[in-house]
Tab-separated table of C-alpha atoms and ligand atoms in Angstrom:
chain	number	residue	atom	x	y	z
K	665	MET	CA	127.019	97.040	116.470
K	666	ARG	CA	124.208	99.342	117.587
K	667	LYS	CA	123.488	100.352	121.134
K	668	THR	CA	120.771	98.527	123.054
K	669	ILE	CA	118.878	100.969	125.239
K	670	ILE	CA	116.441	100.037	127.986
K	671	ALA	CA	114.559	103.150	129.017
K	672	GLY	CA	111.897	103.568	131.645
K	673	ASN	CA	109.127	106.092	131.085
K	674	TRP	CA	107.670	106.815	134.487
K	675	LYS	CA	104.986	109.098	133.024
K	676	MET	CA	103.256	111.055	135.847
K	677	ASN	CA	104.455	108.810	138.671
K	678	LYS	CA	106.760	109.142	141.682
K	679	THR	CA	107.793	112.176	143.721
K	680	PRO	CA	111.333	113.578	143.942
K	681	SER	CA	112.048	111.754	147.208
K	682	GLU	CA	110.640	108.501	145.814
K	683	THR	CA	112.922	109.023	142.817
K	684	THR	CA	116.017	109.139	144.999
K	685	ASP	CA	114.957	106.005	146.903
K	686	PHE	CA	114.098	104.147	143.700
K	687	ILE	CA	117.420	104.893	142.039
K	688	LYS	CA	119.396	103.944	145.148
K	689	ALA	CA	117.652	100.578	145.129
K	690	LEU	CA	117.996	100.134	141.359
K	691	ILE	CA	121.712	100.879	140.969
K	692	PRO	CA	123.034	97.646	142.516
K	693	LEU	CA	120.538	95.652	140.420
K	694	VAL	CA	121.687	97.072	137.067
K	695	ASP	CA	125.340	97.699	137.858
K	696	GLY	CA	127.589	96.460	135.061
K	697	ALA	CA	124.716	96.053	132.585
K	698	ARG	CA	125.960	95.792	129.022
K	699	CYS	CA	123.167	97.941	127.655
K	700	GLU	CA	122.408	101.604	128.186
K	701	VAL	CA	119.946	102.158	131.026
K	702	VAL	CA	117.840	105.332	130.939
K	703	LEU	CA	115.180	106.602	133.329
K	704	GLY	CA	112.561	109.040	132.011
K	705	VAL	CA	111.271	110.855	135.068
K	706	PRO	CA	108.902	113.810	135.672
K	707	PHE	CA	110.407	117.301	135.440
K	708	VAL	CA	110.455	117.926	139.210
K	709	CYS	CA	112.259	114.611	139.786
K	710	LEU	CA	115.051	115.295	137.277
K	711	GLN	CA	117.439	117.028	139.635
K	712	ASN	CA	117.188	114.252	142.241
K	713	ALA	CA	117.569	111.647	139.508
K	714	VAL	CA	120.679	113.263	138.025
K	715	GLU	CA	122.186	113.457	141.508
K	716	ALA	CA	121.321	109.838	142.324
K	717	VAL	CA	122.923	108.381	139.173
K	718	LYS	CA	126.199	110.309	139.515
K	719	GLY	CA	129.153	107.959	139.185
K	720	THR	CA	127.026	105.236	137.543
K	721	ALA	CA	126.289	104.437	133.890
K	722	VAL	CA	122.552	105.137	134.252
K	723	LYS	CA	121.311	108.104	132.207
K	724	ILE	CA	118.390	110.418	132.863
K	725	SER	CA	115.687	111.474	130.423
K	726	ALA	CA	112.943	114.072	130.502
K	727	GLN	CA	109.538	113.251	129.041
K	728	ASN	CA	108.960	116.414	127.017
K	729	ILE	CA	110.411	119.806	126.046
K	730	HIS	CA	109.126	122.960	124.418
K	731	PHE	CA	110.207	123.577	120.834
K	732	GLU	CA	111.292	127.182	121.368
K	733	GLU	CA	114.596	128.218	122.897
K	734	ASN	CA	112.976	130.378	125.625
K	735	GLY	CA	110.302	133.048	126.000
K	736	ALA	CA	106.693	133.627	127.002
K	737	TYR	CA	105.511	130.023	127.251
K	738	THR	CA	104.060	129.784	130.748
K	739	GLY	CA	104.507	126.392	132.311
K	740	GLU	CA	106.927	125.080	129.711
K	741	ILE	CA	110.477	123.717	130.003
K	742	SER	CA	113.260	124.242	127.464
K	743	ALA	CA	115.954	121.897	126.204
K	744	LYS	CA	118.596	124.260	127.533
K	745	MET	CA	117.211	124.051	131.084
K	746	LEU	CA	117.404	120.270	130.967
K	747	CYS	CA	120.964	120.208	129.637
K	748	ASP	CA	122.003	122.628	132.338
K	749	ILE	CA	121.083	120.150	135.077
K	750	GLY	CA	122.709	117.171	133.362
K	751	VAL	CA	119.790	115.514	131.590
K	752	GLU	CA	120.932	113.521	128.553
K	753	TYR	CA	117.780	112.235	126.822
K	754	VAL	CA	114.261	113.479	126.179
K	755	ILE	CA	111.225	111.466	125.128
K	756	ILE	CA	109.454	113.287	122.303
K	757	GLY	CA	106.041	112.710	120.746
K	758	HIS	CA	104.790	110.035	123.102
K	759	SER	CA	101.285	108.990	122.057
K	760	GLU	CA	99.897	110.319	125.340
K	761	ARG	CA	101.244	113.745	124.458
K	762	ARG	CA	99.811	113.462	120.964
K	763	GLN	CA	96.452	112.360	122.407
K	764	TYR	CA	96.044	114.628	125.447
K	765	PHE	CA	98.235	117.615	124.597
K	766	ALA	CA	97.564	117.975	120.888
K	767	GLU	CA	101.105	117.254	119.740
K	768	THR	CA	101.419	116.663	116.019
K	769	ASP	CA	104.095	115.288	113.719
K	770	VAL	CA	105.074	118.886	113.021
K	771	THR	CA	105.519	119.915	116.676
K	772	VAL	CA	107.341	116.631	117.281
K	773	ASN	CA	109.772	117.588	114.503
K	774	LYS	CA	110.332	121.060	115.982
K	775	LYS	CA	111.053	119.511	119.381
K	776	VAL	CA	113.450	116.969	117.884
K	777	LEU	CA	115.407	119.753	116.164
K	778	LYS	CA	115.500	121.846	119.344
K	779	ALA	CA	116.658	118.891	121.432
K	780	LEU	CA	119.502	118.084	119.026
K	781	GLU	CA	120.520	121.727	118.753
K	782	ASN	CA	121.011	121.749	122.532
K	783	GLY	CA	122.806	118.398	122.719
K	784	LEU	CA	119.865	116.428	124.125
K	785	LYS	CA	119.250	112.983	122.642
K	786	PRO	CA	115.640	112.601	121.504
K	787	ILE	CA	113.777	109.324	121.932
K	788	ILE	CA	111.151	109.827	119.240
K	789	CYS	CA	107.921	107.868	119.703
K	790	VAL	CA	105.925	106.631	116.725
K	791	GLY	CA	103.137	104.090	116.481
K	792	GLU	CA	99.735	103.332	115.036
K	793	HIS	CA	96.298	103.239	116.679
K	794	LEU	CA	94.347	99.990	116.713
K	795	SER	CA	91.941	101.233	114.004
K	796	GLN	CA	94.908	102.057	111.773
K	797	ARG	CA	96.386	98.587	112.265
K	798	GLU	CA	92.997	97.054	111.450
K	799	GLN	CA	92.787	99.196	108.324
K	800	GLY	CA	96.175	97.883	107.231
K	801	ILE	CA	97.858	101.298	107.204
K	802	THR	CA	100.444	100.741	109.958
K	803	GLU	CA	103.318	101.034	107.503
K	804	GLU	CA	102.060	104.333	106.050
K	805	ILE	CA	101.359	105.859	109.477
K	806	VAL	CA	104.662	104.888	111.061
K	807	SER	CA	106.654	105.825	107.947
K	808	MET	CA	105.064	109.255	107.807
K	809	GLN	CA	105.570	109.895	111.527
K	810	THR	CA	109.228	108.921	111.156
K	811	LYS	CA	109.819	111.046	108.059
K	812	VAL	CA	108.191	114.160	109.488
K	813	ALA	CA	109.906	113.775	112.877
K	814	LEU	CA	113.319	113.618	111.175
K	815	CYS	CA	112.756	116.452	108.689
K	816	GLY	CA	115.857	118.663	108.747
K	817	VAL	CA	117.892	116.358	111.016
K	818	SER	CA	121.460	116.064	109.695
K	819	VAL	CA	123.238	112.763	109.085
K	820	ASP	CA	125.648	113.724	111.820
K	821	ASP	CA	122.868	114.315	114.356
K	822	MET	CA	121.334	110.917	113.572
K	823	LYS	CA	123.891	109.274	115.850
K	824	ASN	CA	122.109	110.953	118.776
K	825	VAL	CA	118.601	109.923	117.725
K	826	VAL	CA	116.651	106.998	119.136
K	827	ILE	CA	113.281	105.907	117.762
K	828	ALA	CA	110.729	104.031	119.840
K	829	TYR	CA	108.012	102.056	118.095
K	830	GLU	CA	105.041	102.138	120.436
K	831	PRO	CA	101.805	100.776	118.994
K	832	VAL	CA	99.150	102.822	120.784
K	833	TRP	CA	96.946	99.759	121.291
K	834	ALA	CA	99.714	98.079	123.301
K	835	ILE	CA	100.395	100.937	125.718
K	836	GLY	CA	99.171	100.290	129.229
K	837	THR	CA	96.739	97.669	127.980
K	838	GLY	CA	98.674	94.511	128.775
K	839	LYS	CA	98.290	93.702	125.056
K	840	THR	CA	101.884	93.419	123.857
K	841	ALA	CA	102.685	93.291	120.157
K	842	THR	CA	104.024	89.865	119.223
K	843	SER	CA	107.763	89.812	118.754
K	844	ASP	CA	107.190	89.363	114.994
K	845	GLN	CA	104.886	92.397	114.842
K	846	ALA	CA	107.420	94.492	116.767
K	847	ASP	CA	110.280	93.294	114.569
K	848	GLU	CA	108.321	93.974	111.377
K	849	VAL	CA	107.468	97.579	112.216
K	850	CYS	CA	110.919	98.351	113.662
K	851	GLY	CA	112.239	97.000	110.338
K	852	ILE	CA	109.925	99.331	108.416
K	853	ILE	CA	111.242	102.288	110.427
K	854	ARG	CA	114.812	101.196	109.695
K	855	ARG	CA	114.068	101.054	105.957
K	856	VAL	CA	112.575	104.551	106.037
K	857	VAL	CA	115.727	105.811	107.758
K	858	ALA	CA	117.869	103.931	105.210
K	859	ASP	CA	116.015	105.678	102.380
K	860	MET	CA	116.582	109.049	104.016
K	861	TYR	CA	120.147	108.633	105.315
K	862	GLY	CA	121.635	105.467	103.821
K	863	ASN	CA	122.297	102.015	105.224
K	864	ASP	CA	125.085	102.934	107.621
K	865	VAL	CA	122.924	105.387	109.544
K	866	ALA	CA	119.981	102.967	109.533
K	867	ASP	CA	122.147	100.084	110.721
K	868	GLY	CA	123.512	102.169	113.564
K	869	LEU	CA	120.126	103.474	114.735
K	870	THR	CA	118.694	102.198	118.007
K	871	ILE	CA	115.008	101.355	117.562
K	872	GLN	CA	113.143	100.423	120.719
K	873	TYR	CA	109.837	98.681	121.182
K	874	GLY	CA	107.377	99.974	123.785
K	875	GLY	CA	103.930	98.802	124.835
K	876	SER	CA	103.304	96.478	127.787
K	877	MET	CA	106.873	95.223	127.736
K	878	ASN	CA	107.486	93.447	131.023
K	879	ALA	CA	109.779	91.071	132.879
K	880	LYS	CA	108.124	88.059	131.218
K	881	ASN	CA	107.970	89.081	127.562
K	882	ALA	CA	111.074	91.304	127.274
K	883	ALA	CA	113.580	88.597	126.356
K	884	GLU	CA	111.554	87.374	123.373
K	885	LEU	CA	110.973	90.881	122.038
K	886	LEU	CA	114.604	91.906	122.518
K	887	LEU	CA	115.879	88.843	120.657
K	888	LYS	CA	114.490	90.217	117.409
K	889	ASP	CA	116.973	91.671	114.925
K	890	ASN	CA	115.299	95.031	114.564
K	891	VAL	CA	114.379	95.542	118.224
K	892	ASP	CA	117.294	97.280	119.946
K	893	GLY	CA	115.778	97.986	123.301
K	894	GLY	CA	112.620	98.916	125.115
K	895	LEU	CA	110.688	101.946	126.292
K	896	ILE	CA	108.933	100.685	129.353
K	897	GLY	CA	106.053	102.284	131.227
K	898	GLY	CA	104.364	100.329	134.009
K	899	ALA	CA	107.130	97.772	134.485
K	900	SER	CA	109.726	100.533	134.913
K	901	LEU	CA	108.130	101.631	138.172
K	902	LYS	CA	109.338	98.556	140.041
K	903	THR	CA	113.087	98.072	140.512
K	904	GLU	CA	112.822	94.285	140.352
K	905	ASP	CA	110.837	94.160	137.081
K	906	PHE	CA	112.877	96.885	135.438
K	907	SER	CA	116.175	95.227	136.292
K	908	ILE	CA	114.944	91.910	134.875
K	909	ILE	CA	114.233	93.696	131.585
K	910	VAL	CA	117.688	95.312	131.650
K	911	HIS	CA	119.295	91.910	132.054
K	912	ALA	CA	117.047	90.403	129.371
K	913	ALA	CA	118.620	92.890	126.977
K	914	GLU	CA	122.010	91.313	127.515
C	177	13P	P1	103.483	100.444	129.243
C	177	13P	O1	104.772	99.702	129.343
C	177	13P	O2	102.881	100.760	130.595
C	177	13P	O3	102.518	99.776	128.310
C	177	13P	O4	103.813	101.875	128.605
C	177	13P	C1	104.598	101.908	127.468
C	177	13P	C2	104.931	103.309	127.197
C	177	13P	O5	104.085	104.116	126.894
C	177	13P	C3	106.339	103.715	127.331
C	177	13P	O6	106.549	104.983	126.821
């Protein structure tokens, strides 16, 4: 019914030439996969990545955009620039960008709108910090992040939106959420979307889990009803591990 998407988020790893080599090695391992495979690579690697996946079903994602169309924003990259070179997805509001680059729910929303306006598919990241989970406010935090991120997004554009639930305490820590925890929060996100857009949109929405997903735990997480894929950091840097996760999604 809804699309399963396995996306790698390379973060600040790999050079352009390493990107080409990686994708060449990955393609035969994921060929014919019955889920969507996406690679989120650094800006300077995008062109090589787009070239390397030509003629395959693998899609390329950026890891950020600026929320304005163009202008005096030194060092920034626009949605239009990415579309022009054949990028299809963009990760927006990753917790590392919220933490180190002062992104807020409001700037995340502006970026989501700009991405959609330009035909880029946003992968919107939401997730609670450990202290928030311990306080018992995960539902409130994730619901608010979701609502603000989607403010002004039309029903029609929702078919191009992906949401990734990434509990901050599980990112890069080796501490994965249990499959029940992941399923529960992905279910909360789906209910929020149902309240905003109705059941059809919510049922069709791909909601990924991210946070120390790896070759060993992916199958269990992906079996859950509300978990429609993964956003994978560390384990997406190795072709072998990443392809195991892709096949786990089948
Ligand atoms: P890890 O898989 O390394 O925990 O990273 C998850 C993540 O942040 C993906 O966006």
